[in-house]
Short mmCIF file of C-alpha atoms and ligand atoms in Angstrom, two decimals:
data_model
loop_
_atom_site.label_atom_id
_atom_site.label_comp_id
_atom_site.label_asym_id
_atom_site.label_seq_id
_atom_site.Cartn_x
_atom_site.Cartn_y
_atom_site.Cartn_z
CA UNK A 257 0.00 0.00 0.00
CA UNK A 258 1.70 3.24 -1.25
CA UNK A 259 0.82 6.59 0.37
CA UNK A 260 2.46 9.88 -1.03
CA UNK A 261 3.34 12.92 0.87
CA UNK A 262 3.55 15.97 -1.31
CA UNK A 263 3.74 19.73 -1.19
CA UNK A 264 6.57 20.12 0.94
CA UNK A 265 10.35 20.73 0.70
CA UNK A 266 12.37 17.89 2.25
CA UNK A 267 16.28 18.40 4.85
CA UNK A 268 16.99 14.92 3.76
CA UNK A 269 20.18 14.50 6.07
CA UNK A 270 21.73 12.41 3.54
CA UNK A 271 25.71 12.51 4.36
CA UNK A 272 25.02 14.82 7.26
CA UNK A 273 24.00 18.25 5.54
CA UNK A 274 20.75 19.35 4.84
CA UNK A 275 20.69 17.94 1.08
CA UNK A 276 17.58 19.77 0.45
CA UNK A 277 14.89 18.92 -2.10
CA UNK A 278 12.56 21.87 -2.76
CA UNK A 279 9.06 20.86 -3.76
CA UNK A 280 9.84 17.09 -2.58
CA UNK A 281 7.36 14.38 -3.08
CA UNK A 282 8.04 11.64 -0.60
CA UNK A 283 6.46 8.01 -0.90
CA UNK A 284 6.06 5.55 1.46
CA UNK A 285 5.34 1.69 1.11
CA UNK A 286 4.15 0.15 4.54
CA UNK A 287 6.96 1.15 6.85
CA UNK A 288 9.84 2.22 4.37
CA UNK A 289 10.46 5.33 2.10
CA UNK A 290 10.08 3.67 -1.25
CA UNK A 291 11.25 7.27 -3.07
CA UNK A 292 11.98 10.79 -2.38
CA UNK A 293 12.51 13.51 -5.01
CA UNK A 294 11.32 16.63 -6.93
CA UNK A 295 7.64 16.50 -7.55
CA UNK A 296 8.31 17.15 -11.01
CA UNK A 297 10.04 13.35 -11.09
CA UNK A 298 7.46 11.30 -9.08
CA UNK A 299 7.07 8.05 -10.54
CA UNK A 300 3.62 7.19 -11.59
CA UNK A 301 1.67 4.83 -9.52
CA UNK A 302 -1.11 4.09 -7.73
CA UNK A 303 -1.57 5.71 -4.04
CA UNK A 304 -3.65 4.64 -1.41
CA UNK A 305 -3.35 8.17 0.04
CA UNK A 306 -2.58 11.36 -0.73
CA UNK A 307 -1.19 13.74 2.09
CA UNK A 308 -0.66 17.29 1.70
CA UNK A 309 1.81 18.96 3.85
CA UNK A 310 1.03 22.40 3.13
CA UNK A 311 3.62 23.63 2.53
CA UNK A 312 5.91 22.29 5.38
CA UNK A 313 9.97 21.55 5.69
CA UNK A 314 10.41 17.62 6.27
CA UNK A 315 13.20 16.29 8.28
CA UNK A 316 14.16 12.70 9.51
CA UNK A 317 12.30 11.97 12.59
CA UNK A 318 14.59 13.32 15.60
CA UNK A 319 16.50 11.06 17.58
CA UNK A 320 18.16 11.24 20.79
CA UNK A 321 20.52 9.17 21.15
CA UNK A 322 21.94 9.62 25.26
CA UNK A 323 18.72 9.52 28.00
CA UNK A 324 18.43 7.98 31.21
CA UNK A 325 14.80 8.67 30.83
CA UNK A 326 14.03 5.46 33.61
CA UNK A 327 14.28 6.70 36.78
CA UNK A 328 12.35 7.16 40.30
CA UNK A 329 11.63 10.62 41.93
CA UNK A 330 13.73 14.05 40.67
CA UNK A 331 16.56 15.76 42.00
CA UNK A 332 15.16 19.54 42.09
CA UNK A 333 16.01 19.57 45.72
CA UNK A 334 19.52 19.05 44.44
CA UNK A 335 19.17 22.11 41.78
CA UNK A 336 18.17 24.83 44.58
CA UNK A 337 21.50 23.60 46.56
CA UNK A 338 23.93 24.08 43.55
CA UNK A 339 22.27 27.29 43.11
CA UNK A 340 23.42 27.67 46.61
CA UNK A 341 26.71 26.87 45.77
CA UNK A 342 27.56 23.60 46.76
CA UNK A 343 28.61 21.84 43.65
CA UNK A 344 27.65 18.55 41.98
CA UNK A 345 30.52 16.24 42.96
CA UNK A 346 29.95 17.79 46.74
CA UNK A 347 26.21 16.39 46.38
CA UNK A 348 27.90 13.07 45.05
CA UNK A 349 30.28 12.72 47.58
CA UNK A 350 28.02 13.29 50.45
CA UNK A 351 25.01 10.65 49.33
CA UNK A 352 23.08 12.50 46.84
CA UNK A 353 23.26 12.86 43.13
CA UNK A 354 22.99 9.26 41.36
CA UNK A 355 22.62 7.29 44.78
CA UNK A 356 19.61 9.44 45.71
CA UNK A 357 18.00 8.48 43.20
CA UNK A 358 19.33 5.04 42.82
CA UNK A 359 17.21 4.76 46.20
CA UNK A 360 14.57 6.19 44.77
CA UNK A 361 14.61 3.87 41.50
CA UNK A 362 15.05 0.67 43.69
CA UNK A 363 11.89 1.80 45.70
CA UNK A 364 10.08 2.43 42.76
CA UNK A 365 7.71 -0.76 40.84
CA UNK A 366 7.85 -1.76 37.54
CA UNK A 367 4.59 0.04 37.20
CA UNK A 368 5.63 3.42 38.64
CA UNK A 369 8.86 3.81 36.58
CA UNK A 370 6.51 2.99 33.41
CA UNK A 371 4.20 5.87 34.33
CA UNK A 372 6.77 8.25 34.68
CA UNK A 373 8.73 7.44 32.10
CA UNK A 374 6.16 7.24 29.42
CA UNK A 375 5.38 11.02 30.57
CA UNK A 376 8.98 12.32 29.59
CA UNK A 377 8.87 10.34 26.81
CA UNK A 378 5.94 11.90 25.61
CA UNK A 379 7.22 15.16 25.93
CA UNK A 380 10.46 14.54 23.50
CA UNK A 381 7.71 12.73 20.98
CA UNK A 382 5.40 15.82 21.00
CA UNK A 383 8.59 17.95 19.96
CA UNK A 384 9.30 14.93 16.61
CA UNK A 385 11.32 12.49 18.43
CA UNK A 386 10.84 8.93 16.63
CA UNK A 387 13.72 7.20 18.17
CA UNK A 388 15.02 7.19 21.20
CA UNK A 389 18.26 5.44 23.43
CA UNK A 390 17.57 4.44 27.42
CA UNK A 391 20.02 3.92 29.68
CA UNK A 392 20.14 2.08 32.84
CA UNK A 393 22.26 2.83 35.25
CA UNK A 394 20.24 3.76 38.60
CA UNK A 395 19.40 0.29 39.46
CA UNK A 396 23.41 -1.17 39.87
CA UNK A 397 22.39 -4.59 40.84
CA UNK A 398 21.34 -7.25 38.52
CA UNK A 399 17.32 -7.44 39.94
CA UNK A 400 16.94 -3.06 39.32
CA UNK A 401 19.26 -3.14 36.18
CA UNK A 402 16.48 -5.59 34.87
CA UNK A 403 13.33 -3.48 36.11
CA UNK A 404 14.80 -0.42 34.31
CA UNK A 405 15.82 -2.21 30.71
CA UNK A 406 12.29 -3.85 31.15
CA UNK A 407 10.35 -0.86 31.17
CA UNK A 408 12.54 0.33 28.29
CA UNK A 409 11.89 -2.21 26.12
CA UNK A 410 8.43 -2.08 27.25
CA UNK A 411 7.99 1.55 26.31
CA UNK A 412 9.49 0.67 23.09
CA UNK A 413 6.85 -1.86 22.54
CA UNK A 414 3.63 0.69 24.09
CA UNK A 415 4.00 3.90 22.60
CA UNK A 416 4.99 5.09 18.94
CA UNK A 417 8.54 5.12 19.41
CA UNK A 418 11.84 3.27 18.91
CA UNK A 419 13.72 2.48 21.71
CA UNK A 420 17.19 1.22 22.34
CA UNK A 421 18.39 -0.23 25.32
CA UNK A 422 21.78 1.08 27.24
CA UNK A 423 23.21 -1.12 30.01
CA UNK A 424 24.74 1.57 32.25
CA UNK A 425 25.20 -1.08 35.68
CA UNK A 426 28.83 0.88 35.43
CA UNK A 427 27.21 4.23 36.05
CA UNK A 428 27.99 4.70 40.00
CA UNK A 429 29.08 1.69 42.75
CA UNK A 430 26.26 0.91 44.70
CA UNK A 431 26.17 0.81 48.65
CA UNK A 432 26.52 -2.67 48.93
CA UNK A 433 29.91 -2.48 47.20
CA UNK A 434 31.08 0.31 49.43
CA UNK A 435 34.90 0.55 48.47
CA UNK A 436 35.05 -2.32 46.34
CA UNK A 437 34.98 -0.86 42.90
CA UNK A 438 36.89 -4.11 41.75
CA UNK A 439 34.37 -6.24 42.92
CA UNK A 440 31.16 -4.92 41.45
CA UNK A 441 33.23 -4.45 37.81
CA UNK A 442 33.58 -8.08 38.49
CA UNK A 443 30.02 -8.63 39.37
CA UNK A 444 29.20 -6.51 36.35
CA UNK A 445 31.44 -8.66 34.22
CA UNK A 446 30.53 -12.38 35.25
CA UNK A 447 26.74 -12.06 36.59
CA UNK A 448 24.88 -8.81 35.55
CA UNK A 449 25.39 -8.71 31.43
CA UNK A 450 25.43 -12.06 30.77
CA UNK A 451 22.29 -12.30 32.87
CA UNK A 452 20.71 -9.15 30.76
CA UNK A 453 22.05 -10.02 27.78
CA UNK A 454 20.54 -13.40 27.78
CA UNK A 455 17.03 -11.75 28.62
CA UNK A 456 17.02 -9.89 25.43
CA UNK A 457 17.47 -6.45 27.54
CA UNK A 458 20.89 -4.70 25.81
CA UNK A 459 21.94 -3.46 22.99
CA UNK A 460 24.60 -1.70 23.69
CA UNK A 461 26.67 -1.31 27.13
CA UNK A 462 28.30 2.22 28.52
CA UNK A 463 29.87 2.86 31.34
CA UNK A 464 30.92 6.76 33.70
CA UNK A 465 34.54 6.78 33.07
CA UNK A 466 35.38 9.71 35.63
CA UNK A 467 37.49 10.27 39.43
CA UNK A 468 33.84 10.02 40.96
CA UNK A 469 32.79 7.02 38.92
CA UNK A 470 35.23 4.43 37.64
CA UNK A 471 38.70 4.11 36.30
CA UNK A 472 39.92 3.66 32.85
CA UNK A 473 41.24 -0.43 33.57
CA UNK A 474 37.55 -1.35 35.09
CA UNK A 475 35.69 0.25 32.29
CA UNK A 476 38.01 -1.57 30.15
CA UNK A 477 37.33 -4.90 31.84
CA UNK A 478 33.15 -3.30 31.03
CA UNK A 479 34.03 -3.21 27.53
CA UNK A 480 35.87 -6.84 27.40
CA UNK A 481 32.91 -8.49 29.08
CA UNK A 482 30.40 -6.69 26.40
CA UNK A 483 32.47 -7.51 23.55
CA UNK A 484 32.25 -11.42 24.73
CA UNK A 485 28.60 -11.12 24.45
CA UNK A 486 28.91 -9.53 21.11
CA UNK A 487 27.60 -6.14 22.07
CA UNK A 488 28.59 -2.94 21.32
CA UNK A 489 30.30 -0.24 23.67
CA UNK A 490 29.73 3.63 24.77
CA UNK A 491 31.11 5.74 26.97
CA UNK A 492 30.03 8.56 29.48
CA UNK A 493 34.17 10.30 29.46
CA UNK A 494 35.80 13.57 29.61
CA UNK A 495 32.68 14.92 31.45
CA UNK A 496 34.74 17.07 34.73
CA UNK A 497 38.30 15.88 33.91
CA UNK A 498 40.20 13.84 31.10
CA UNK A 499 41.18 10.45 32.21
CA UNK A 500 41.40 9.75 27.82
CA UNK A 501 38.19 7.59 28.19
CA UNK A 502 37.36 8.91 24.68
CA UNK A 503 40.83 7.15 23.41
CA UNK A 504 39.65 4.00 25.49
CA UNK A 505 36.15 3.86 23.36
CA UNK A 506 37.73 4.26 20.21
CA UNK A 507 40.26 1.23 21.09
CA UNK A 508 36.86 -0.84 21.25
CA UNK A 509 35.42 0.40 18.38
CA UNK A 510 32.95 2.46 20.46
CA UNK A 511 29.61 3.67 18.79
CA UNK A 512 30.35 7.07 20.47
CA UNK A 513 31.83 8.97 23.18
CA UNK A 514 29.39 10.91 25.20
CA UNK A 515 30.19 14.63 27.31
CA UNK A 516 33.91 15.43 25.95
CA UNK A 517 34.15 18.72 27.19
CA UNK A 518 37.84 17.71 28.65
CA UNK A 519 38.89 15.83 25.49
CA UNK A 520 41.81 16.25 23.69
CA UNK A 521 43.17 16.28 19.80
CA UNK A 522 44.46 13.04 20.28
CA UNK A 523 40.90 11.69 21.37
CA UNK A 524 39.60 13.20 18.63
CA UNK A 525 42.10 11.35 16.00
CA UNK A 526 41.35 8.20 18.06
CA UNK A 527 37.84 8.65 17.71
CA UNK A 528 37.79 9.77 14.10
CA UNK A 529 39.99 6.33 13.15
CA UNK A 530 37.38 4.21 14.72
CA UNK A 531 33.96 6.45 13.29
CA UNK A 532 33.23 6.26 17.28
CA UNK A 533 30.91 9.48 17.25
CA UNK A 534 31.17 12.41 19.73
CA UNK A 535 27.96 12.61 21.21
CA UNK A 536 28.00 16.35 23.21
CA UNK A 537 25.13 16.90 25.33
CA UNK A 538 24.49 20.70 26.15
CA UNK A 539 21.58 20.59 28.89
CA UNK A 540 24.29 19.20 31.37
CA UNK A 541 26.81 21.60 30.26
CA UNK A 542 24.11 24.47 31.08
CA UNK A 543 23.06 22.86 33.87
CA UNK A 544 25.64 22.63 35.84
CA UNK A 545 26.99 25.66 34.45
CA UNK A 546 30.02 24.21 33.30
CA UNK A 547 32.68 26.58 31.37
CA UNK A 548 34.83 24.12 30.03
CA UNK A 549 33.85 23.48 26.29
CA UNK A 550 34.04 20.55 23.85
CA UNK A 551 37.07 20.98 21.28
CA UNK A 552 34.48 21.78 18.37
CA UNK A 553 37.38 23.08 16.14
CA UNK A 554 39.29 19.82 16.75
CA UNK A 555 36.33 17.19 16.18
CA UNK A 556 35.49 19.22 12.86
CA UNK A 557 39.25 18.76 11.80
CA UNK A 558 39.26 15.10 12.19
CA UNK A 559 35.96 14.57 10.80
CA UNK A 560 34.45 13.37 13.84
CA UNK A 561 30.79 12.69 13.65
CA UNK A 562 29.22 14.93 16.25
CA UNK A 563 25.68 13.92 17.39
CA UNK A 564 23.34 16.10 20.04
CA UNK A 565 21.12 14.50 22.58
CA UNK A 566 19.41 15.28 25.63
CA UNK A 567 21.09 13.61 28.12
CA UNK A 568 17.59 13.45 30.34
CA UNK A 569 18.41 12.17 33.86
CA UNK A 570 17.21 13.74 37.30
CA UNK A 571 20.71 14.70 38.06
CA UNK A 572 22.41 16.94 35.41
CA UNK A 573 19.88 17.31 32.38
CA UNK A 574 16.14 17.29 33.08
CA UNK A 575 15.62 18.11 29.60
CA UNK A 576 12.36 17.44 27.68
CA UNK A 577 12.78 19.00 24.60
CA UNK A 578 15.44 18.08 21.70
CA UNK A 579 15.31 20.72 19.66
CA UNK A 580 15.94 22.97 22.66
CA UNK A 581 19.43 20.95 22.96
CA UNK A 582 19.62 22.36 19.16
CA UNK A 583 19.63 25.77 20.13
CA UNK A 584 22.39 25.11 22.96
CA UNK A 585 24.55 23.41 20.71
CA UNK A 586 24.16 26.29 18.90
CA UNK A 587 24.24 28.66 21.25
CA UNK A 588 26.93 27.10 23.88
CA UNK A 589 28.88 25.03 21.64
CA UNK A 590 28.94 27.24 18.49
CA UNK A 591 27.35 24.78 16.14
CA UNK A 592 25.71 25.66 13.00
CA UNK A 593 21.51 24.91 12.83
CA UNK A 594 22.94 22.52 10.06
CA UNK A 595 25.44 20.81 12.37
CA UNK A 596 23.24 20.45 15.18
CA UNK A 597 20.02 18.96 13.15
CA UNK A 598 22.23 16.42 11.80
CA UNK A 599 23.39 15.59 15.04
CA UNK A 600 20.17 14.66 16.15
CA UNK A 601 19.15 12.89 13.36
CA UNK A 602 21.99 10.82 11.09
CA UNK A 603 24.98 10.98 13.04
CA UNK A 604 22.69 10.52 16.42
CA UNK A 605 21.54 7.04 14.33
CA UNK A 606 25.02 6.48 13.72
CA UNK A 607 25.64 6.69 17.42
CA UNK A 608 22.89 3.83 17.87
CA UNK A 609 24.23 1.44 15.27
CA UNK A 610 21.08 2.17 13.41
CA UNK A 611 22.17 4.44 10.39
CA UNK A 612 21.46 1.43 7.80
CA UNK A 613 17.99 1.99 8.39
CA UNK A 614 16.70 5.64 10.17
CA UNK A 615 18.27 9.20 10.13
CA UNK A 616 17.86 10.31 7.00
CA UNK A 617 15.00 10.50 4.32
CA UNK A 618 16.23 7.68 1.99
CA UNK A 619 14.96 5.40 -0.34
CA UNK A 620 15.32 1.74 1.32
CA UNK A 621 15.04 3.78 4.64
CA UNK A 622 12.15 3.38 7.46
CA UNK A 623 9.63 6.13 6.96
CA UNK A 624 10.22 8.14 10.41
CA UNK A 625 9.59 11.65 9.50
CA UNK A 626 8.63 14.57 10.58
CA UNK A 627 6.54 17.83 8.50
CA UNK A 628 7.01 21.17 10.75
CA UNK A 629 5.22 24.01 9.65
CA UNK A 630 8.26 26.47 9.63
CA UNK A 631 9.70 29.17 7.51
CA UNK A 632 13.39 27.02 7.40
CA UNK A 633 15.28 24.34 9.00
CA UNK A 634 17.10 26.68 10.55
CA UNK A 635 14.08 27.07 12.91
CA UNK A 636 14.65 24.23 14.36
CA UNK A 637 17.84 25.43 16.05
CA UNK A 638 16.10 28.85 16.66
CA UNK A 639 13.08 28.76 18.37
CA UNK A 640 13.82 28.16 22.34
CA UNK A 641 11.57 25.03 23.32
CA UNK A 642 7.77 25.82 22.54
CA UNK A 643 5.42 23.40 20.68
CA UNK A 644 6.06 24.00 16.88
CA UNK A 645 2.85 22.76 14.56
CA UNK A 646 3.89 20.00 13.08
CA UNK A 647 3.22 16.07 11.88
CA UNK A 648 5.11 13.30 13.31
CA UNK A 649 5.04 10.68 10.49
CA UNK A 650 6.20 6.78 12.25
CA UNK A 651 6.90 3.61 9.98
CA UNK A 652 4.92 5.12 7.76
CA UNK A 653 1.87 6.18 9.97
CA UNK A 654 1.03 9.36 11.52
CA UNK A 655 1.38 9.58 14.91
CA UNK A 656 -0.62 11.37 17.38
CA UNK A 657 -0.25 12.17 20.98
O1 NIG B 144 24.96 11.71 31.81
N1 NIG B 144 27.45 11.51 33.82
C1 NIG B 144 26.84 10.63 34.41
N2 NIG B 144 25.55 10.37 34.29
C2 NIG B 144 24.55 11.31 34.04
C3 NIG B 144 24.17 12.01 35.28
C4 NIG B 144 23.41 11.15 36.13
C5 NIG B 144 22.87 11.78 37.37
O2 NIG B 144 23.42 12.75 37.93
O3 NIG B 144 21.85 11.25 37.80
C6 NIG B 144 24.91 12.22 32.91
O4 NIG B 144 25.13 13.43 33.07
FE1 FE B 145 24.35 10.45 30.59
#
């Protein structure tokens, strides 16, 4: 069954620029984008359905590619304090920050994380998201871990969305391993992946690679384990200080690098050899007013791929809106609109392992688009968060919320 979208202009994201096609006609077969190109070429056929878009610029669906959108309570308690001036690795040290709400996840049932979760996640699909990457990470024993990448998979399967699964059980020690950072990497390593893996749960496994979190070697034991189970790696790194962690990732053929603020040239070659993409995530960098910025001029250089995503946790980024990341990168980061919407869209598919199929408007490609009634693409980067008219097009089907 063959539906055509016409009367639009189309930011393909083919190769990670715009590619525009003014007065696009887009068709879709089922699921997939069976061709995309000037009206003036569209093959004859027969169409099922015939949507006008009045008019409107079509992108790729959005995708962000970095949220811990699974989690129990909020940490706003924790925001009036930094503005008080007691800073985030102060909040850590002294039993808030991730173990507050580790508490708070643990106390919280399968149902209850659902709920809230599905809430967020309707707030990044009202502003085009189509795909989206959850982490876990506030659970840190194999029981939690589960509950978390459950609900994940289970919002995946409930609500007009893609969803990829993160196993983040290398995200903070828990209590119970008080001091014994060894011994939960090895409980990581022999009991908790295998375990999740074998349940279908992860498709891809990151770790914090930071002083407060862990050290270079026990990620690297992480990314040994994952390998072994034939999964791919990512990396929280170079978030508040450079331990190289970006390097590390590239060694194992990362699918990106997330943060980077304190990364290096060096990083950046390392990263460009392996295509591991830089994924930079501006709400934490506003929110906790950091100064330190990514090397932009370096990663451009070597050709890194730079994705954007919203980094939505309780702690550092309680951000429901992607294309208000755009205007940060912009804004904070000095990205072009042009830079930024790729990064949420091909390179951020990239960063998933999913570029074969979603990120751009290709034939061959799922049909995960979105028509935005706006005056350019640029707008995207421009306007600061507000709910743009617009139709959120999914495997073919419009969505609605
Ligand atoms: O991506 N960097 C580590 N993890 C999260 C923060 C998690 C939290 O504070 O709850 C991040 O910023
Ligand atoms: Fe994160």
């Amino acid at each position: 069954m063959k539906t055509l979208w016409q009367h639009c202009h189309v930011a393909t994201m083919a190769q990670g620029a715009y590619s525009i096609i003014e007065d696009a006609a887009i068709v879709t077969s089922g699921a997939h984008i069976e061709w995309v190109g000037p009206r003036s070429e569209l093959p004859s056929g027969d169409f099922a359905a015939v949507n006008d878009l009045n008019g409107a610029w079509v992108t790729p669906g959005l995708i962000d590619c970095h949220t811990h959108t699974v989690f129990g309570g909020n940490r706003s308690d924790e925001f009036e304090k930094r503005l008080q001036g007691v800073s985030y690795a102060e909040i850590a040290a002294s039993g808030g920050g991730i173990a507050s709400t580790v508490r708070a996840t643990r106390a919280a049932s399968e149902e209850q994380l659902f709920a809230s979760a599905a809430r967020r996640l309707k707030s990044l699909m009202r502003d085009g998201v189509t795909s989206v990457e959850i982490k876990s990470g506030y659970g840190l024993d194999l029981a939690n871990e589960g509950k978390m990448l459950r609900v994940a998979r289970r919002l995946g399967a409930e609500l007009p969305i893609s969803v990829r699964t993160t196993c983040l059980a290398a995200h903070a020690l828990p209590p119970e391993y008080k001091d014994r950072a060894d011994d939960y990497i090895d409980h990581i390593c022999a009991e908790m992946l295998p375990a999740l893996a074998a349940e279908g749960l992860v498709d891809a496994v990151d770790a914090f690679c930071e002083y407060l979190a862990f050290s270079p070697e026990q990620v690297e034991r992480v990314f040994v384990t994952a390998h072994k189970l034939g999964l791919p790696v990512k990396l929280h790194a170079e978030q508040l200080s450079s331990l190289h962690g970006s390097s590390l990732a590239a060694r194992y053929q990362a699918l990106s690098a997330d943060h980077l603020e304190f990364m290096d040239e060096d990083d950046a070659i390392a990263m460009a050899k392996s295509g591991t993409v830089a994924v930079l995530l501006p709400g934490a960098f506003y929110f906790l007013r950091e100064t330190q910025l990514p090397p932009m001029e370096a990663l451009r250089k070597h050709g890194v791929k730079i994705a954007i995503a919203s980094d939505l946790n309780p702690g550092t980024s309680p951000a429901l809106s992607v294309r208000l990341m755009l205007n940060m990168a912009c804004t904070c980061f000095r990205m072009t609109p042009e830079e930024a919407l790729a990064g949420a869209t091909i390179h951020a598919a990239t960063a998933l392992g999913m570029a074969d199929t979603h990120g751009s408007i290709e034939a061959g490609k799922v049909a995960d688009f979105v028509a935005w009634q706006i005056d350019r693409p640029a707008d995207l980067s421009y306007w600061l968060g507000g709910d743009l008219e617009k139709r959120v097009v999914r495997h073919g089907v419009e969505t609605s919320l």
